[in-house]
Coordinates of C-alpha atoms and ligand atoms in Angstrom, one line a residue:
M175 CA 21.9 5.4 19.6
T176 CA 18.4 5.3 18.2
G177 CA 17.4 8.7 19.6
P178 CA 19.8 10.8 17.5
L179 CA 19.3 8.6 14.5
L180 CA 15.5 8.9 14.8
R181 CA 15.7 12.7 15.0
A182 CA 18.1 12.9 12.1
Q183 CA 15.8 10.6 10.1
S184 CA 12.8 12.8 10.8
A185 CA 14.7 15.9 9.7
H186 CA 15.8 14.1 6.5
F187 CA 12.2 12.9 5.8
A188 CA 10.9 16.5 6.2
E189 CA 13.6 17.7 3.8
I190 CA 12.8 15.3 1.0
D191 CA 9.0 15.2 1.2
A192 CA 6.7 17.6 3.1
L193 CA 3.9 15.0 3.4
L194 CA 6.0 12.4 5.2
P195 CA 5.2 11.9 8.9
A196 CA 8.0 12.1 11.5
A197 CA 10.1 8.9 11.8
I198 CA 8.9 6.8 14.8
E199 CA 10.6 4.3 17.0
P200 CA 10.7 0.9 15.1
P201 CA 9.0 -2.1 16.6
A202 CA 11.0 -4.6 18.7
G203 CA 13.1 -7.1 16.7
E204 CA 16.6 -8.3 15.9
V205 CA 18.9 -5.3 15.9
L206 CA 21.4 -4.8 13.0
T207 CA 24.1 -2.2 13.3
A208 CA 26.7 -1.2 10.8
A209 CA 29.7 1.2 10.9
L210 CA 30.1 3.6 8.0
P211 CA 33.5 4.7 6.5
D212 CA 33.3 8.0 8.4
G213 CA 33.0 6.2 11.7
D214 CA 29.2 6.9 12.2
R215 CA 26.9 4.0 12.8
V216 CA 23.4 3.1 11.4
A217 CA 20.9 0.6 12.8
G218 CA 17.9 -1.4 11.7
M219 CA 15.3 -3.5 13.4
L220 CA 14.5 -6.7 11.7
T221 CA 11.1 -8.3 12.4
R222 CA 9.7 -11.6 11.3
T223 CA 5.9 -12.0 11.0
T224 CA 3.9 -15.1 10.1
L225 CA 0.4 -14.6 8.8
A226 CA -2.5 -16.9 9.9
P227 CA -3.7 -19.0 7.0
G228 CA -7.0 -17.6 5.7
S229 CA -6.4 -14.0 7.0
P230 CA -7.2 -11.1 4.6
Q231 CA -3.5 -10.1 4.5
T232 CA -2.6 -13.4 2.8
L233 CA -4.2 -12.1 -0.4
W234 CA -1.6 -9.4 -0.8
S235 CA 1.4 -10.7 1.3
T236 CA 3.5 -13.8 1.5
A237 CA 2.9 -16.0 4.6
E238 CA 6.2 -15.1 6.2
V239 CA 7.5 -11.5 6.1
W240 CA 10.9 -10.3 7.1
E241 CA 10.7 -6.6 7.4
L242 CA 13.7 -4.2 8.0
H243 CA 12.9 -0.9 9.7
P244 CA 16.0 1.1 8.9
L245 CA 17.3 3.9 11.2
V246 CA 19.9 5.5 8.9
G247 CA 19.4 9.1 10.0
A248 CA 20.6 11.3 7.2
H249 CA 23.1 8.7 5.9
G250 CA 20.9 8.0 2.8
G251 CA 22.2 5.5 0.3
V252 CA 25.5 4.8 2.1
G253 CA 23.7 3.9 5.3
M254 CA 21.0 1.9 3.6
R255 CA 23.6 -0.1 1.6
A256 CA 25.6 -0.9 4.8
L257 CA 22.5 -2.3 6.5
L258 CA 21.3 -4.2 3.5
D259 CA 24.7 -5.8 3.2
L260 CA 24.1 -7.5 6.6
W261 CA 20.7 -9.0 5.8
P262 CA 21.5 -11.9 3.4
A263 CA 23.5 -13.7 6.1
V264 CA 20.5 -13.5 8.5
I265 CA 18.2 -14.9 5.8
A266 CA 20.6 -17.7 4.9
R267 CA 20.7 -18.8 8.6
A268 CA 16.9 -18.8 8.9
A269 CA 16.3 -20.5 5.5
P270 CA 12.7 -19.4 5.0
G271 CA 10.4 -21.3 2.6
R272 CA 9.1 -20.1 -0.7
D273 CA 6.1 -18.3 0.6
S274 CA 8.3 -15.5 2.1
A275 CA 9.5 -12.0 1.4
C276 CA 12.0 -9.4 2.6
V277 CA 10.3 -6.0 2.8
V278 CA 11.3 -2.4 3.4
N279 CA 8.9 0.5 3.4
W280 CA 10.8 3.6 2.4
P281 CA 10.0 7.2 1.3
S282 CA 9.6 7.1 -2.5
R283 CA 11.5 10.4 -2.9
D284 CA 14.6 9.2 -1.1
I285 CA 16.2 8.3 -4.4
D286 CA 19.7 7.9 -2.8
A287 CA 18.4 4.7 -1.2
T288 CA 16.9 3.4 -4.5
A289 CA 20.2 2.1 -6.0
A290 CA 20.9 0.3 -2.7
F291 CA 17.5 -1.5 -2.9
L292 CA 17.9 -2.4 -6.6
S293 CA 21.4 -3.7 -6.2
H294 CA 20.2 -6.1 -3.4
G295 CA 17.5 -7.5 -5.6
F296 CA 14.5 -5.6 -4.3
V297 CA 11.6 -4.6 -6.6
P298 CA 9.2 -1.6 -6.1
L299 CA 6.2 -3.9 -5.8
A300 CA 3.8 -1.4 -4.3
V301 CA 3.5 2.3 -3.7
L302 CA 1.5 4.1 -1.0
A303 CA 0.2 7.1 -2.9
V304 CA -1.4 10.2 -1.3
R305 CA -3.7 13.0 -2.4
T306 CA -4.3 16.2 -0.4
D307 CA -6.4 18.1 -2.9
A308 CA -10.1 18.0 -2.0
S309 CA -11.4 19.4 -5.3
S310 CA -13.2 16.8 -7.3
P311 CA -12.9 16.5 -11.1
V312 CA -16.3 16.3 -12.8
A313 CA -16.0 13.2 -15.0
T314 CA -19.2 11.2 -14.2
R315 CA -20.9 9.1 -16.8
A316 CA -24.6 9.8 -16.9
D317 CA -25.5 6.2 -17.8
V318 CA -23.7 4.8 -14.8
R319 CA -25.5 4.8 -11.4
V320 CA -23.3 4.7 -8.3
R321 CA -25.0 3.9 -5.0
R322 CA -24.0 2.5 -1.6
A323 CA -23.9 -1.3 -1.6
V324 CA -26.1 -3.4 0.7
G325 CA -25.9 -7.0 1.8
A326 CA -27.9 -8.2 -1.2
D327 CA -25.0 -7.0 -3.4
L328 CA -22.5 -9.4 -1.8
D329 CA -22.3 -11.8 -4.7
S330 CA -21.6 -9.0 -7.2
L331 CA -19.0 -7.4 -4.8
V332 CA -17.2 -10.7 -4.3
G333 CA -17.0 -11.2 -8.1
L334 CA -15.6 -7.7 -8.6
A335 CA -13.2 -8.0 -5.7
M336 CA -11.9 -11.3 -7.1
A337 CA -11.4 -9.7 -10.6
E338 CA -9.1 -7.1 -8.8
V339 CA -7.1 -9.8 -6.9
E340 CA -6.7 -11.9 -10.2
Y341 CA -5.5 -8.8 -12.1
S342 CA -3.2 -7.6 -9.3
S343 CA -1.7 -11.1 -8.9
R344 CA -0.5 -10.9 -12.5
V345 CA 1.0 -7.4 -12.2
G346 CA 1.8 -7.0 -8.5
G347 CA 2.0 -8.6 -5.1
A348 CA -1.5 -10.1 -4.8
I349 CA -1.8 -13.9 -4.4
V350 CA -4.9 -15.9 -5.4
R351 CA -5.0 -18.3 -2.4
A352 CA -7.3 -21.3 -2.2
G353 CA -10.4 -19.9 -0.4
A354 CA -9.7 -16.3 -1.6
A355 CA -13.3 -15.8 -2.6
T356 CA -14.4 -16.8 0.9
I357 CA -11.9 -14.5 2.5
K358 CA -13.2 -11.6 0.3
R359 CA -16.8 -12.5 1.1
D360 CA -16.2 -12.5 4.9
T361 CA -14.2 -9.2 4.7
L362 CA -16.8 -7.4 2.5
R363 CA -19.6 -8.7 4.8
R364 CA -17.8 -7.3 7.8
H365 CA -17.2 -3.9 6.2
L366 CA -20.9 -3.6 5.2
A367 CA -22.0 -4.6 8.7
Q368 CA -19.9 -2.0 10.4
G369 CA -21.1 0.7 8.0
D370 CA -17.8 1.3 6.1
P371 CA -18.7 2.8 2.7
V372 CA -18.7 0.4 -0.2
W373 CA -20.1 1.8 -3.5
I374 CA -21.3 -0.2 -6.5
A375 CA -21.6 1.1 -10.1
E376 CA -24.4 -0.2 -12.3
R377 CA -25.0 0.2 -16.0
E378 CA -28.4 -0.9 -17.3
G379 CA -29.0 -2.5 -13.9
V380 CA -25.8 -4.7 -14.1
A381 CA -23.0 -4.3 -11.5
V382 CA -19.8 -3.1 -13.4
G383 CA -17.6 -1.9 -10.7
H384 CA -17.1 -1.2 -7.0
V385 CA -14.9 0.8 -4.6
E386 CA -14.3 0.3 -0.9
G387 CA -12.8 2.6 1.6
W388 CA -13.0 4.2 5.1
H389 CA -11.7 6.9 7.3
T390 CA -8.6 6.2 9.4
T391 CA -7.0 8.5 12.0
S392 CA -3.2 8.9 12.2
A393 CA -2.4 9.5 15.9
A394 CA 0.3 8.5 18.3
G395 CA 0.6 4.7 18.5
T396 CA -1.6 4.0 15.4
W397 CA -0.5 2.1 12.3
A398 CA -1.4 5.1 10.1
E399 CA 1.2 7.2 12.0
T400 CA 4.0 5.3 10.4
R401 CA 2.7 6.3 6.9
V402 CA 0.9 9.7 7.0
R403 CA 1.0 12.8 9.1
H404 CA -1.3 13.0 12.1
G405 CA -4.9 13.7 11.2
R406 CA -8.0 12.1 9.7
W407 CA -7.5 10.5 6.3
G408 CA -9.6 8.8 3.7
Y409 CA -8.3 5.3 2.7
V410 CA -9.2 3.6 -0.6
N411 CA -9.0 -0.1 0.0
C412 CA -10.0 -1.6 -3.4
L413 CA -11.3 -0.3 -6.8
S414 CA -12.3 -2.7 -9.4
V415 CA -14.1 -2.5 -12.7
T416 CA -15.4 -5.6 -14.5
P417 CA -12.9 -6.6 -17.3
S418 CA -15.2 -6.0 -20.2
A419 CA -16.1 -2.4 -19.0
R420 CA -12.6 -1.2 -18.2
G421 CA -11.3 2.0 -19.9
T422 CA -14.8 3.4 -20.3
G423 CA -14.9 5.9 -17.4
I424 CA -16.5 3.7 -14.7
G425 CA -13.5 3.9 -12.4
R426 CA -13.5 7.7 -12.7
T427 CA -17.3 7.9 -12.0
L428 CA -16.9 5.7 -8.9
M429 CA -14.0 7.7 -7.5
D430 CA -15.9 11.0 -8.0
V431 CA -18.6 9.7 -5.6
A432 CA -16.1 8.0 -3.2
H433 CA -13.9 11.1 -2.9
R434 CA -16.9 13.2 -1.9
T435 CA -17.1 11.1 1.3
L436 CA -13.4 10.2 1.8
L437 CA -12.2 13.8 1.3
D438 CA -15.0 15.4 3.3
R439 CA -14.4 18.3 5.7
G440 CA -11.8 17.5 8.2
A441 CA -9.9 15.0 6.1
A442 CA -6.2 15.8 5.6
G443 CA -6.3 13.8 2.3
A444 CA -6.6 10.3 1.1
F445 CA -4.2 7.5 0.5
L446 CA -4.1 4.0 -1.1
Y447 CA -1.7 1.4 -2.4
Y448 CA -1.1 0.5 -6.1
N449 CA 1.4 -1.7 -7.9
P450 CA 3.8 0.1 -10.2
P451 CA 4.0 -2.8 -12.6
N452 CA 0.2 -2.6 -13.1
P453 CA -0.1 -1.0 -16.6
V454 CA -3.4 0.8 -15.8
S455 CA -3.6 1.7 -12.1
P456 CA -0.5 4.1 -11.8
V457 CA -1.8 6.4 -14.6
F458 CA -5.3 6.1 -13.3
W459 CA -4.4 7.2 -9.8
A460 CA -2.0 9.9 -11.0
R461 CA -5.0 11.4 -12.9
Q462 CA -7.0 11.1 -9.7
G463 CA -4.5 13.4 -8.0
Y464 CA -2.4 10.8 -6.2
R465 CA 1.4 10.6 -6.1
P466 CA 3.9 8.2 -4.4
L467 CA 4.8 8.8 -0.8
W468 CA 6.2 5.4 0.3
T469 CA 7.6 2.6 -1.8
V470 CA 7.2 -1.0 -0.6
W471 CA 10.5 -2.7 -1.7
E472 CA 10.2 -6.4 -1.8
V473 CA 12.2 -9.6 -2.6
R474 CA 10.2 -12.8 -3.0
P475 CA 11.0 -15.4 -1.9
A476 CA 13.1 -14.0 1.0
R477 CA 16.1 -16.3 0.0
A478 CA 16.4 -14.3 -3.3
L479 CA 17.8 -11.4 -1.3
R480 CA 21.4 -10.7 -2.4
Ligands
COA668 C1 -7.8 0.6 -12.6 C2 -9.3 0.5 -12.9 C3 -10.1 0.4 -11.6 C4 -9.7 1.8 -13.6 O1 -11.1 1.9 -13.9 P1 -11.6 2.1 -15.4 O2 -13.1 2.2 -15.3 O3 -11.0 1.1 -16.3 O4 -10.9 3.5 -15.7 P2 -11.5 4.7 -16.5 O5 -12.1 4.3 -17.7 O6 -12.3 5.6 -15.6 O7 -10.1 5.3 -16.9 C5 -9.5 6.4 -16.6 C6 -8.0 6.3 -16.9 O8 -7.4 5.0 -16.4 C7 -6.5 4.5 -17.4 N1 -7.1 3.2 -17.8 C8 -7.5 2.3 -16.8 N2 -7.9 1.2 -17.4 C9 -7.8 1.3 -18.7 C10 -8.0 0.5 -19.9 N3 -8.4 -0.8 -19.7 N4 -7.8 1.0 -21.1 C11 -7.4 2.2 -21.2 N5 -7.1 3.1 -20.2 C12 -7.3 2.6 -19.0 C13 -6.5 5.5 -18.5 O9 -5.4 6.3 -18.2 C14 -7.7 6.2 -18.4 O10 -7.6 7.6 -18.7 P3 -8.1 8.1 -20.1 O11 -9.5 7.5 -20.3 O12 -8.1 9.6 -19.9 O13 -7.1 7.6 -21.1 C15 -9.7 -0.7 -13.9 O14 -9.0 -0.6 -15.1 C16 -9.5 -2.0 -13.2 O15 -10.4 -2.6 -12.6 N6 -8.3 -2.6 -13.4 C17 -8.0 -3.9 -12.9 C18 -7.9 -3.9 -11.4 C19 -7.0 -2.8 -10.9 O16 -6.0 -2.6 -11.4 N7 -7.5 -2.1 -9.8 C20 -6.8 -1.1 -9.2 C21 -5.9 -1.6 -8.1 S1 -5.0 -0.3 -7.3

């Protein structure tokens, strides 16, 4: 049953958004199937993941994640609604704790499914946004110096990364866990050691912002294949400007420099995640040429699913 649904889903994706990759086989999990009024069937794979305490993902995800991978072919909202109707009973049986979520990643432009998500209590907590235009706007501030960060910048980088987590925890899915600064320090140290680009912005010699990113390849069997078309992509992991310097052009100046590397020759484009409830980042990223590709629909805690 999954083969025809997968092919129909790929065709549907290609119709609604030319930048979507082909639908791929979902990971193994609990199978949900539902019959539709016209006799057709849809399916979904339900996976449950538990994060290791202290892992980087715990700063943007609940500890327990129930994710539905829908296979609704071209059945749009009707198919999605039929699948979502089955999910609350599964959650009620499992009775997950408070640090849990139900999650579905779904194409942002499949607006037929949007009403189904909203009526089941999901919120659009994050968006994967994409940009394929390599031309760079010239918006640099002459009094801001942007350079590649080095190990000696670690304290400043941790402070900036924590400012982003704190802000995002108020307007999105980030969670300021005990030990968050240590997790950030270890992650940043690792990125610097493996040569991933991290840029730092300084004004009058004082660190006022940073951005981290790297290149990732979407190919058969990779995580990126589930999100973007095959090819080499720039990924922006974190952009942060110190609270007192926000809104003065530092974010733009940092991204001008970062895009020169992340959108270099051979890159199909760049992508990143932002939180729609964040009052500054959606408009910032739209002005940087990004637009929604996938919406991460979430219910926290999982038991709030209806
Ligand atoms: C989002 C962020 C990185 C942008 O950097 P910034 O240096 O403040 O942004 P800029 O000054 O370059 O702003 C460019 C645009 O962003 C928007 N913007 C962002 N922050 C703003 C603020 N505090 N006040 C006004 N506009 C702001 C505006 O649309 C602005 O465009 P405009 O100047 O043409 O009106 C920064 O505000 C920040 O660190 N926010 C908190 C953490 C965060 O949200 N990070 C992004 C997670 S995806």
